[in-house]
Short mmCIF file of C-alpha atoms in Angstrom, two decimals:
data_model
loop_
_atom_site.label_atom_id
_atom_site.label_comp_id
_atom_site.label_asym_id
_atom_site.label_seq_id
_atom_site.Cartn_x
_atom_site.Cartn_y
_atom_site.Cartn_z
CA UNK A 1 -108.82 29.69 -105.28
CA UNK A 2 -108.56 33.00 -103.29
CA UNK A 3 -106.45 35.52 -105.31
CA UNK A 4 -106.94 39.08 -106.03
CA UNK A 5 -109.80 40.01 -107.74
CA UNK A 6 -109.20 41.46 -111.27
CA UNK A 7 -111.00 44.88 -109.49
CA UNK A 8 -108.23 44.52 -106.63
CA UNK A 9 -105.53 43.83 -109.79
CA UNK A 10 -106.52 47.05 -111.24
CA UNK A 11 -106.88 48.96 -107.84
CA UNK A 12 -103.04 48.34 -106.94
CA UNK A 13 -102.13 49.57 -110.79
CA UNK A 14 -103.55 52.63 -110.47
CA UNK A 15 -102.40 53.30 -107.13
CA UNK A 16 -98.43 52.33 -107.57
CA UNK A 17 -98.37 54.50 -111.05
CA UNK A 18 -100.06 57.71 -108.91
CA UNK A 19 -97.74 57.17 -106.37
CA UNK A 20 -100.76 56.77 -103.46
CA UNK A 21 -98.67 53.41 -102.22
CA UNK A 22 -95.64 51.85 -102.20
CA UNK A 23 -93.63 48.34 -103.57
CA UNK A 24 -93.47 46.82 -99.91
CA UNK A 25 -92.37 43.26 -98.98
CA UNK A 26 -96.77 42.36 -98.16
CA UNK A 27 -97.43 43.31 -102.42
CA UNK A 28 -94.51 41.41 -103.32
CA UNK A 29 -95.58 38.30 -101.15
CA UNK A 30 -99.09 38.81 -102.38
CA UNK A 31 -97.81 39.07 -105.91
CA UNK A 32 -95.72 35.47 -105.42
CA UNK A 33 -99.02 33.83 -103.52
CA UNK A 34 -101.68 34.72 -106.41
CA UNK A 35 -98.97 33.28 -109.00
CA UNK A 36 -98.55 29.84 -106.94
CA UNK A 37 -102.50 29.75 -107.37
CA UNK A 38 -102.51 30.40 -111.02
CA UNK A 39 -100.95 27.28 -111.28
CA UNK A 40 -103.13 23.53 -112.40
CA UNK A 41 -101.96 20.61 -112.27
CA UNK A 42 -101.85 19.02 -114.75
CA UNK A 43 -101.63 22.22 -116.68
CA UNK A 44 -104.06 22.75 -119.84
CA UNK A 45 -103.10 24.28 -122.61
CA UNK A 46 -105.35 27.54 -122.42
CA UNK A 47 -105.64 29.04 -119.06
CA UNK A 48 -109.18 28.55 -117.26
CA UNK A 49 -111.71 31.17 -117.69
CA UNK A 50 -110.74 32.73 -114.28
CA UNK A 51 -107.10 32.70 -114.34
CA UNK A 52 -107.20 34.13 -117.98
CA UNK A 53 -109.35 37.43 -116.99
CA UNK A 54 -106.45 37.53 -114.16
CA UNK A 55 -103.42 37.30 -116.05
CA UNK A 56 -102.87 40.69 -118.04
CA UNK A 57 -103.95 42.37 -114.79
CA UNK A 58 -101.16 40.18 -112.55
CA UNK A 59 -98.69 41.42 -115.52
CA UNK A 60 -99.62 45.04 -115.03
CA UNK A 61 -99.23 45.00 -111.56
CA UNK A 62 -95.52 43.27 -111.97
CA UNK A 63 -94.98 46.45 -114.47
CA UNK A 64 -95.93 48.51 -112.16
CA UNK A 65 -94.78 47.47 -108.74
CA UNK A 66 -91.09 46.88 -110.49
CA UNK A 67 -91.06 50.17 -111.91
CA UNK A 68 -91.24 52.17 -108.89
CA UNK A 69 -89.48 50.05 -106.69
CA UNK A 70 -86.29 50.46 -109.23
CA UNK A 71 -87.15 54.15 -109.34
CA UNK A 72 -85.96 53.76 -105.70
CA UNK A 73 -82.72 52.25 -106.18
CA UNK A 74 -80.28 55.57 -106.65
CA UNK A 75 -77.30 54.89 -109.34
CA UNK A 76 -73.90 53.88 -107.99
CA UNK A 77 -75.75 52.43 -105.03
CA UNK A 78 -73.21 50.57 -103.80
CA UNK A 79 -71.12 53.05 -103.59
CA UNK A 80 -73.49 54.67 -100.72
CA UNK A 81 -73.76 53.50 -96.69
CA UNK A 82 -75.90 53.27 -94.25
CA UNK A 83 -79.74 53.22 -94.76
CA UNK A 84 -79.51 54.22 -98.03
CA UNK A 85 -77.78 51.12 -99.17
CA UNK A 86 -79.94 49.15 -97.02
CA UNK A 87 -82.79 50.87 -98.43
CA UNK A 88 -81.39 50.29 -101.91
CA UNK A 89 -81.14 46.32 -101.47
CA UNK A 90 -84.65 46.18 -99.94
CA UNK A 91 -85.80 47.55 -103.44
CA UNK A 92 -83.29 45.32 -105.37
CA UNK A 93 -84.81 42.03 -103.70
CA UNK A 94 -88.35 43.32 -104.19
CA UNK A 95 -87.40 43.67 -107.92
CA UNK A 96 -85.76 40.30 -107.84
CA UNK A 97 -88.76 38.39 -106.33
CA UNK A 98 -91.34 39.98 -108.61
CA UNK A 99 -89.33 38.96 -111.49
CA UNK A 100 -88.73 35.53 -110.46
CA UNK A 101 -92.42 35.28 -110.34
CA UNK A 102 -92.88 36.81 -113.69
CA UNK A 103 -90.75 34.49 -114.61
CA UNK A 104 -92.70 31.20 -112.90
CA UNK A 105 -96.15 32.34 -114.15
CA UNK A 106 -98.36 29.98 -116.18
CA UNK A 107 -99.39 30.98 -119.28
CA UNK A 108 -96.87 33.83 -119.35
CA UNK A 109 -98.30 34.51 -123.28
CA UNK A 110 -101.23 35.88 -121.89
CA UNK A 111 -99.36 38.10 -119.45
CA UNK A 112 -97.10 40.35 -121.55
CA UNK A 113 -96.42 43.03 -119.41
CA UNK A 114 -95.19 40.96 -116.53
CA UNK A 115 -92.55 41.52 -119.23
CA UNK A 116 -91.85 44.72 -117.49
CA UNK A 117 -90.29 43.02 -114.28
CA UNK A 118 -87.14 41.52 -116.29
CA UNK A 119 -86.83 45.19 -117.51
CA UNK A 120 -86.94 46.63 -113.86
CA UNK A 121 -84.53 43.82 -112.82
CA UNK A 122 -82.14 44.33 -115.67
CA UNK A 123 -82.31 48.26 -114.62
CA UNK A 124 -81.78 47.61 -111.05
CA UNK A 125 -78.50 45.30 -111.54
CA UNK A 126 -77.19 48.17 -113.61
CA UNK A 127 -77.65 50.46 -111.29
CA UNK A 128 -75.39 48.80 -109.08
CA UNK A 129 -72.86 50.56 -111.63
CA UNK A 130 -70.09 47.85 -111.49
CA UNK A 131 -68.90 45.80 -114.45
CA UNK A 132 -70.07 42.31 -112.51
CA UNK A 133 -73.56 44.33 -112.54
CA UNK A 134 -73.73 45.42 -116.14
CA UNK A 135 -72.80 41.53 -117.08
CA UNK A 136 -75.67 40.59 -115.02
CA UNK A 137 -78.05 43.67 -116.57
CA UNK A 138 -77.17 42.12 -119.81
CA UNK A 139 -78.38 38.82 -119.23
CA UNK A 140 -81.01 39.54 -117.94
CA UNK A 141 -81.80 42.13 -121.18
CA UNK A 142 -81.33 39.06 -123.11
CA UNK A 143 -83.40 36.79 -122.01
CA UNK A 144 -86.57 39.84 -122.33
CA UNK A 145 -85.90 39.82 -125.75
CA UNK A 146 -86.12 35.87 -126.01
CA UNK A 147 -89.36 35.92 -124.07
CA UNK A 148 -90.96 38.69 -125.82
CA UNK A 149 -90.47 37.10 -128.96
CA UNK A 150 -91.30 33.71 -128.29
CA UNK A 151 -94.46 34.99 -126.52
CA UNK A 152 -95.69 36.96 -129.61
CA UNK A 153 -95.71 34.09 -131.58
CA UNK A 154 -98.95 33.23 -129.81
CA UNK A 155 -100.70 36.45 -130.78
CA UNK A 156 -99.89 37.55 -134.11
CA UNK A 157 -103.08 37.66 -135.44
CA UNK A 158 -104.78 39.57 -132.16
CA UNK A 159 -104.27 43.56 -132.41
CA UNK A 160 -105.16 43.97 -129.27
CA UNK A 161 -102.47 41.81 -127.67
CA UNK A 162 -99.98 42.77 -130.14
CA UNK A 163 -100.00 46.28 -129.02
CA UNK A 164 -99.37 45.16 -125.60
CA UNK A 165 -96.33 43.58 -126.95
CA UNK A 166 -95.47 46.92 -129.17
CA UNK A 167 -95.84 48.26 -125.98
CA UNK A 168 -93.29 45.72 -124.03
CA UNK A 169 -90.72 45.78 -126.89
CA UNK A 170 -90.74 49.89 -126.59
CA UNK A 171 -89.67 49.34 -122.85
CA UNK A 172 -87.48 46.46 -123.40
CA UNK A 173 -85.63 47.87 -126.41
CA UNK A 174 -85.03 51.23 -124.61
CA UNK A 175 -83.65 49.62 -121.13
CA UNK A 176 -80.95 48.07 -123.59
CA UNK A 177 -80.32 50.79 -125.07
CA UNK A 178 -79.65 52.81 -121.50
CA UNK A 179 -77.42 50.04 -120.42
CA UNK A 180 -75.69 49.63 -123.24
CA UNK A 181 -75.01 53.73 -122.93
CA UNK A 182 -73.89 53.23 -119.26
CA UNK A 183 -71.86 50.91 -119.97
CA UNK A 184 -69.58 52.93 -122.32
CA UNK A 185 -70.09 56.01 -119.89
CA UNK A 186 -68.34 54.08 -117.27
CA UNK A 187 -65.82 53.08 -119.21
CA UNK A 188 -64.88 56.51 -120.77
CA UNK A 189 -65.39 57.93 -117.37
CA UNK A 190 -64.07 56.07 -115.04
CA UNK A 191 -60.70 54.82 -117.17
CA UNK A 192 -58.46 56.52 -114.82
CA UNK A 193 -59.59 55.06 -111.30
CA UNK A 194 -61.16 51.57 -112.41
CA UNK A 195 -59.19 50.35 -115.54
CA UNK A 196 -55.91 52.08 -116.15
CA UNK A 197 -52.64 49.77 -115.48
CA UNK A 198 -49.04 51.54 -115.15
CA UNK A 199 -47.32 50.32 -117.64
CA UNK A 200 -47.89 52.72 -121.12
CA UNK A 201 -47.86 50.08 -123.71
CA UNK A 202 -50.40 47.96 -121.91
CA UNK A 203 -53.11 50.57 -121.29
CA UNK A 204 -52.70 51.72 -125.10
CA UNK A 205 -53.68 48.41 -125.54
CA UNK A 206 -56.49 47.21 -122.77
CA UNK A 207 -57.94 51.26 -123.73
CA UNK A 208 -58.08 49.71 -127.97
CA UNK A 209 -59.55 46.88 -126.53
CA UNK A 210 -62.40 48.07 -124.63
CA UNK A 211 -63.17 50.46 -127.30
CA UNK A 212 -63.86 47.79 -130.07
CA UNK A 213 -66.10 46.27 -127.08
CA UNK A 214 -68.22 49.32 -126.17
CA UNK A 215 -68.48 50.41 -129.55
CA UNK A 216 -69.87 47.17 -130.67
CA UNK A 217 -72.26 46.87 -127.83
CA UNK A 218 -73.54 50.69 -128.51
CA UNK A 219 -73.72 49.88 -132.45
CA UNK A 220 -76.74 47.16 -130.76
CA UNK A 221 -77.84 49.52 -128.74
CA UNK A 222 -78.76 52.11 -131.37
CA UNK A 223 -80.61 49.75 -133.00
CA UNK A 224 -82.42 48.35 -130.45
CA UNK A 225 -83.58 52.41 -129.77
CA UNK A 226 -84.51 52.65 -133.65
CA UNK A 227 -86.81 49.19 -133.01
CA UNK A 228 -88.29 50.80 -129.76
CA UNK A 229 -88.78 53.84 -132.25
CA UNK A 230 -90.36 51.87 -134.81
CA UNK A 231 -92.24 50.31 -132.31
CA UNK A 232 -93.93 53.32 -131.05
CA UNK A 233 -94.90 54.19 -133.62
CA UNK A 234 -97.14 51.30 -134.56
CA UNK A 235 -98.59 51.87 -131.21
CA UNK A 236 -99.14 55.62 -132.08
CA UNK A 237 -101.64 54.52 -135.03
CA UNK A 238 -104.02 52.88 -132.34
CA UNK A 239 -103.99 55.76 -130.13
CA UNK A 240 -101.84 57.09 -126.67
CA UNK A 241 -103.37 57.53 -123.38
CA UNK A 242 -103.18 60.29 -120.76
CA UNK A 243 -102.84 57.28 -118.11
CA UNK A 244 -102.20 53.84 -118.29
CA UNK A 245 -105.35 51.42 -118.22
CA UNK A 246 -105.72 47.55 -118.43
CA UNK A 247 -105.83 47.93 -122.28
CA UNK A 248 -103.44 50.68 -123.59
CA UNK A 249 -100.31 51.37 -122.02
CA UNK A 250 -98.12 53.55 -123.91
CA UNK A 251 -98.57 57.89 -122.97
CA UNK A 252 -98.68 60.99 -125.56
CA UNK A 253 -95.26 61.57 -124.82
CA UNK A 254 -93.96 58.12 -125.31
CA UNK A 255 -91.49 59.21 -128.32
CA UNK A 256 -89.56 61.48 -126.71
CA UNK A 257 -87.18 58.80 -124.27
CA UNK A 258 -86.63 56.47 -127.14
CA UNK A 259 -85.48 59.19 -129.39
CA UNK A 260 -83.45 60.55 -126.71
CA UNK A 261 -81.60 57.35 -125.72
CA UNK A 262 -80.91 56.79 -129.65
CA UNK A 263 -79.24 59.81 -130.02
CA UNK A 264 -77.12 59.46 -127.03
CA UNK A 265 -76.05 56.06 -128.18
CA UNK A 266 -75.27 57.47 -131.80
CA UNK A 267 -73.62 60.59 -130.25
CA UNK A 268 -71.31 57.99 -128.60
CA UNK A 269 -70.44 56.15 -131.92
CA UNK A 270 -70.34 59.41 -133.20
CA UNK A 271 -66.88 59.91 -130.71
CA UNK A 272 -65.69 56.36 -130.70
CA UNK A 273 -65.85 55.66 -134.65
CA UNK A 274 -62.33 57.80 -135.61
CA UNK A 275 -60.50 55.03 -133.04
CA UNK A 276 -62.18 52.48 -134.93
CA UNK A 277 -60.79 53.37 -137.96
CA UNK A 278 -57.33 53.52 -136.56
CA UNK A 279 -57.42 50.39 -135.57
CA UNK A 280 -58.53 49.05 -138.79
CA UNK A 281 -61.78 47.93 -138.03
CA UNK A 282 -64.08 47.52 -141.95
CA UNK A 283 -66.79 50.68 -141.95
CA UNK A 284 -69.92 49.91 -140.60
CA UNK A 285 -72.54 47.98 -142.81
CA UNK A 286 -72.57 48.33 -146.51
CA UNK A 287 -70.30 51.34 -145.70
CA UNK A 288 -67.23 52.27 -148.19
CA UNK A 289 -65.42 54.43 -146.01
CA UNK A 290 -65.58 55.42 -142.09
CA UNK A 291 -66.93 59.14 -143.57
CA UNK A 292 -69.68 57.72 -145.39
CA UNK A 293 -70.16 55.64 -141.64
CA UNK A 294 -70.22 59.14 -140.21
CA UNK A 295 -72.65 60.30 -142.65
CA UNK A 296 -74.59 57.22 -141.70
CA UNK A 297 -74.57 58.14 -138.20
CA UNK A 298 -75.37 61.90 -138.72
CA UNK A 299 -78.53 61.00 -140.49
CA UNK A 300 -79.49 58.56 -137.64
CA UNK A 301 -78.65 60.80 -134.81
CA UNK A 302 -80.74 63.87 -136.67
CA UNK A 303 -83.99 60.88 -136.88
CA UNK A 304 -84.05 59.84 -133.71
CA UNK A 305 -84.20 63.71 -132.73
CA UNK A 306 -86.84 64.53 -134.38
CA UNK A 307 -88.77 62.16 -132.15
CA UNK A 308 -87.42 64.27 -129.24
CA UNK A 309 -89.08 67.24 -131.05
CA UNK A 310 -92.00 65.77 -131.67
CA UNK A 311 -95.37 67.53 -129.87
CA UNK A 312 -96.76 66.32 -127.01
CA UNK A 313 -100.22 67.00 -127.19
CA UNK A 314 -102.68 65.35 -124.41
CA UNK A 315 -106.12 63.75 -125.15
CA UNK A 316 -107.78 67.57 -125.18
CA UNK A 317 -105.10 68.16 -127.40
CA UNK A 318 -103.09 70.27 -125.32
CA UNK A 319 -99.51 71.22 -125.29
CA UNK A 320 -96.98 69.23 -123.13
CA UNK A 321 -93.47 70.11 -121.86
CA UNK A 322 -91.08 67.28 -121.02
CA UNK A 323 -90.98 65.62 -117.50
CA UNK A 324 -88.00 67.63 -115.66
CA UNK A 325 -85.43 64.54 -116.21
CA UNK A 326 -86.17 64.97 -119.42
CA UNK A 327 -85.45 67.93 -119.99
CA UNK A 328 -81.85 67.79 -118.67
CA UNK A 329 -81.36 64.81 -121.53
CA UNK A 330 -82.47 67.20 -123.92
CA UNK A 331 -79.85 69.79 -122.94
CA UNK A 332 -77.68 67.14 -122.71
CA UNK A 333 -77.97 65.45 -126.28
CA UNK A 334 -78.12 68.84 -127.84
CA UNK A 335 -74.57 69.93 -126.02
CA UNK A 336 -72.91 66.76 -127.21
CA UNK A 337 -74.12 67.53 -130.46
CA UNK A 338 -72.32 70.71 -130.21
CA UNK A 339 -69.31 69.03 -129.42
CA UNK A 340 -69.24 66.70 -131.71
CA UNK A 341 -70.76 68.36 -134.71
CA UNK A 342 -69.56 72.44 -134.12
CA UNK A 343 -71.46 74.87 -135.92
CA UNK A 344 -74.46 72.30 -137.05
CA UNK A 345 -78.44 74.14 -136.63
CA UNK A 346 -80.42 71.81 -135.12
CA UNK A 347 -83.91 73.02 -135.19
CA UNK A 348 -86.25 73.07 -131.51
CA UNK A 349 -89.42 73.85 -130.82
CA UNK A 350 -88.77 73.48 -127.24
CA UNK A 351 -88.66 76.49 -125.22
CA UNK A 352 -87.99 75.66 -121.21
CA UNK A 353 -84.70 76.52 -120.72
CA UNK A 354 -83.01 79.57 -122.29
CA UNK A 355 -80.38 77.97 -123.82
CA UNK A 356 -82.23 76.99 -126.00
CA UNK A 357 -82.85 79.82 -128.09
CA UNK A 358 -79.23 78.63 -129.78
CA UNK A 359 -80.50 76.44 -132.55
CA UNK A 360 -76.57 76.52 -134.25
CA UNK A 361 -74.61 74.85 -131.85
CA UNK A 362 -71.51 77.46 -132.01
CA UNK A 363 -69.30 78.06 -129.26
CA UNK A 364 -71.94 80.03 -127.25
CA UNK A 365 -74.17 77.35 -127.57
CA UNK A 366 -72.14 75.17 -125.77
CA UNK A 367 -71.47 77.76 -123.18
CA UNK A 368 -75.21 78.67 -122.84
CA UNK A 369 -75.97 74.78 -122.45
CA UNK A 370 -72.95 74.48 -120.24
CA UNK A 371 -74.10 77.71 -118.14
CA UNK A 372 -77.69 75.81 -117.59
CA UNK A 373 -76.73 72.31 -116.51
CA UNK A 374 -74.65 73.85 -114.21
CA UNK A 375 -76.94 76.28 -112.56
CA UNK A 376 -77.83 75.88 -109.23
CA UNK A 377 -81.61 74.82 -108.47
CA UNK A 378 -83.54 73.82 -105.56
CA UNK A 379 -84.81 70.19 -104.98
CA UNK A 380 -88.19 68.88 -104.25
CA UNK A 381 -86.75 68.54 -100.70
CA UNK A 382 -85.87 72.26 -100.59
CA UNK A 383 -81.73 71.01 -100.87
CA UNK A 384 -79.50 73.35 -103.14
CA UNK A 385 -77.44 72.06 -105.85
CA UNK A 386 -76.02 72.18 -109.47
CA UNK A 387 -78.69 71.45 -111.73
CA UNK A 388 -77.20 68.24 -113.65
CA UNK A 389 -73.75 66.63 -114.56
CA UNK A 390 -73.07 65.14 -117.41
CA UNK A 391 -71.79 61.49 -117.98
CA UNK A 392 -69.73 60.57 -121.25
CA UNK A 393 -69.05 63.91 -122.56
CA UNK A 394 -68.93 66.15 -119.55
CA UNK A 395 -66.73 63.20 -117.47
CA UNK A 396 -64.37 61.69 -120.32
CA UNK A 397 -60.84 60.60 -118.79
CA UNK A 398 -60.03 58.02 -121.45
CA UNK A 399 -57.63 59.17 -123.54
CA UNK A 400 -58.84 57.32 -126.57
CA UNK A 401 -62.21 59.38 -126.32
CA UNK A 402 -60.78 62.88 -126.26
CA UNK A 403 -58.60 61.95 -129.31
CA UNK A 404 -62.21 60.73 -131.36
CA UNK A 405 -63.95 63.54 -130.61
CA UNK A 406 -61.36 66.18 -131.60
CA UNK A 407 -61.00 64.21 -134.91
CA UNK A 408 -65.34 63.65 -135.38
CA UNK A 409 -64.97 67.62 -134.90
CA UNK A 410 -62.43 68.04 -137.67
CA UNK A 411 -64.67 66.10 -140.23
CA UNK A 412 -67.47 67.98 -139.55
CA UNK A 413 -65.83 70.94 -140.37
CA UNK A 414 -64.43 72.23 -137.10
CA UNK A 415 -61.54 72.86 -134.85
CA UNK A 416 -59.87 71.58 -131.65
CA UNK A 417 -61.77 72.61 -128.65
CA UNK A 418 -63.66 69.06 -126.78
CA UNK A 419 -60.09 68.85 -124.49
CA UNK A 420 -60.35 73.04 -123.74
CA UNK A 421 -64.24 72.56 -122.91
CA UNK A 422 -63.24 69.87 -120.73
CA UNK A 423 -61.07 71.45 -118.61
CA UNK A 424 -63.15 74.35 -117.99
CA UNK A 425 -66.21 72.96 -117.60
CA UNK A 426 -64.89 70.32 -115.23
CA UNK A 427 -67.47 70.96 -112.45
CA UNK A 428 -70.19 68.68 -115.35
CA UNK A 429 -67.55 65.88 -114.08
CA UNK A 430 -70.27 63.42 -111.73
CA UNK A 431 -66.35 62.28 -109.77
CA UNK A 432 -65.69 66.01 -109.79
CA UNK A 433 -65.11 66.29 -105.56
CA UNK A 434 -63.56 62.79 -105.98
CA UNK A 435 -59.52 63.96 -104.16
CA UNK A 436 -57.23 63.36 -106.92
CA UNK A 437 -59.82 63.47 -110.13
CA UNK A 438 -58.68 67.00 -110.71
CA UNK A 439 -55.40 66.05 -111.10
CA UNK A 440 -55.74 63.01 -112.75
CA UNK A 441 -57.72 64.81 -115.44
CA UNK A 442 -55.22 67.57 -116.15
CA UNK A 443 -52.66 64.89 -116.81
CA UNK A 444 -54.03 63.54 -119.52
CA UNK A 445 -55.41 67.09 -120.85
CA UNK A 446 -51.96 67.91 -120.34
CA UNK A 447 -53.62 71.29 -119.39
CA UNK A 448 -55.44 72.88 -116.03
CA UNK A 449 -58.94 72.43 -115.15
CA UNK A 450 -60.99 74.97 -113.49
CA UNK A 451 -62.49 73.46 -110.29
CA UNK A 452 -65.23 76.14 -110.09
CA UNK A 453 -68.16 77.25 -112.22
CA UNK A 454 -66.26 79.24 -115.06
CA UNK A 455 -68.73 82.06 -115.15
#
């Protein structure tokens, strides 16, 4: 058969993770042509000597290829025009076809990070940020999981290929935990434009509704991100890399996204749970009370952040600072915290952004951390603009949400003050320059919001 050789496999890796070439529609087609090949008919039931050196390398290259082209699709890309939509879908299909061939490979046992394309296609559908897309992303999520697992089963007993699985389930478990995040984001965000009906009585009771929903679906999300934890760090005790290779995977600083989708997930419990108990809904677990639930979820949240403030230390054993983006979700989780948990110290060792000097999350905390996010910075394409916004906390309009939060505050001690943070810190809001969002904010603040940066 003429395929790529497992030298050519391993040449295109490298390449697409140092960004020296692009997903294009020839790598996809070349992907889809070597699978075809793979294929024997009849088929045995171990792959032949050539195809099996070829296998973990063709599931690499999926990884890989997927990865970036997603990283191409913007969020809310449907919501653009022109060539940037068209540019958008051109990555979506790539994503699509790659995982349809992950999907037809033979032997897919011996392939596990082909794995990786069903993540990237799961990614890309919720990008599309629409609730027909995150029904989609969820499927898709699904059926990883069922794959992975039934997979393994053929390699218990091999280390070696059950760290490439570790490795899988880390990815897997964390794009579920993202969507499952976005998903409730939306929601709180968007209630006034995308869900609201006129009538009083009826949005009291579609907004109870889709709270028991999204609260349920974040309760799986936070523990898929404590299995993509736990995960890690079984993959930790064999060693991390400084860049991927055909046998390890996973990087030095592969703790610090899983802890920091956890948290977010938990911090959105964390706001939810006081509607919960209004409605009636049993504690979670073994729980005897919704404050021993909150307890529950304090401990969690303050776990999976410790993986956030975990070193980084590289091969020579050298210090690491977070990737820009993730820096921003460290702000991020630690202003939410202050929100939801006033006057808490939450130790850092982290020291890129001034703001973070405020270990007790006080009042000027949250203005410090407000102050940063909204700084303006220049892009890589030499473009001004505000540093971040913030979804969830920094664009609630569900009414349900502000009422949770004010009352999580209260048990922890504090006083009213998410609504008042809100309104002058509207400018976090991603629909901020939407016409009308001011307005429709204010009414159910029942108060102003400032349309500029407050300081």
């Amino acid at each position: 058969m003429t395929v790529m050789s497992a030298e050519r496999l391993e040449e295109l890796c490298l390449a697409l993770r140092r960004r020296q070439i692009e997903c294009d529609d020839d790598l996809v087609a070349a992907i889809e042509a070597d699978v075809e090949a793979y294929k024997r008919d009849p088929a045995p039931q171990l792959p032949p000597k050539d195809v099996a050196e070829l296998l973990p390398l063709m599931g690499w290259l999926m990884y890989e290829a997927t990865w970036l082209a997603v990283q191409r699709i913007p969020n809310g890309f449907t919501e653009t025009g022109g060539d940037a939509l068209a540019r958008a879908r051109e990555n979506h299909e790539r994503v699509l076809r790659i995982a349809n061939a992950a999907r037809d490979l033979p032997w897919p046992e011996f392939s596990p990070r082909a794995l990786g394309a069903l993540r990237s296609l799961a990614l890309a559908e919720s990008k599309a940020d629409t609730e027909e897309s995150y029904v989609r992303a969820q499927a898709v999520h699904g059926e990883a999981r069922e794959r992975h697992g039934s997979h393994l089963t053929y390699h218990r007993e091999n280390p070696e290929v059950s760290r490439a699985y570790d490795e899988m389930l880390v990815q897997l478990a964390l794009a579920e935990t993202g969507t499952a995040c976005r998903i409730a984001e939306r929601v709180i965000d968007r209630w006034a434009e995308e869900f609201a009906v006129a009538d009083a009585g009826a949005d009291r009771q579609r907004r109870e509704e889709r709270i028991q929903i999204i609260f349920s679906d974040l309760a799986e999300g936070a523990a898929r991100g404590e299995q993509a934890l736990a995960a890690v760090e079984r993959v930790a005790k064999l060693g991390f890399v400084d860049e991927p290779t055909k046998e390890k995977l996973a990087l030095h600083a592969s703790f610090v996204n899983p802890g920091i989708m956890t948290a977010r997930a938990i911090q959105l419990m964390l706001g939810l749970y006081p509607e919960m108990q209004r409605l009636g809904y049993f504690p979670l677990g073994d729980d005897d009370s919704w404050d021993d639930s909150r307890k529950a979820l304090c401990a969690r949240f303050d776990s999976a952040y410790e993986y956030i403030e975990k070193p980084v230390l590289n091969s020579r054993n050298e210090p690491q600072e977070p990737r820009d983006d993730l820096q921003l979700a460290v702000v991020q989780i630690r202003l939410a915290a202050a929100l939801l948990m006033p006057g808490r110290r939450l130790h850092t060792r982290l020291t890129f952004a001034p703001c973070l000097a405020h270990e007790v999350l006080d009042d000027d905390a949250v203005e410090a951390m407000s102050a940063w996010l909204t700084e303006t910075v220049v892009d890589r394409n030499g473009q001004a603009k505000q540093r971040s916004t913030l979804r969830g906390f920094g664009g609630a309009i569900m009414p349900n949400f502000f009422d949770g939060v004010e009352e999580c505050r209260a048990a922890f001690g504090g006083g009213p003050g998410y609504r008042a943070w809100r309104a002058r810190w509207f400018i976090l809001d991603k629909y901020a320059a939407e016409p009308g969002r001011a307005e429709r904010l204010s009414a159910v603040l029942g108060q102003p919001v400032r349309r500029t940066r407050p300081i």
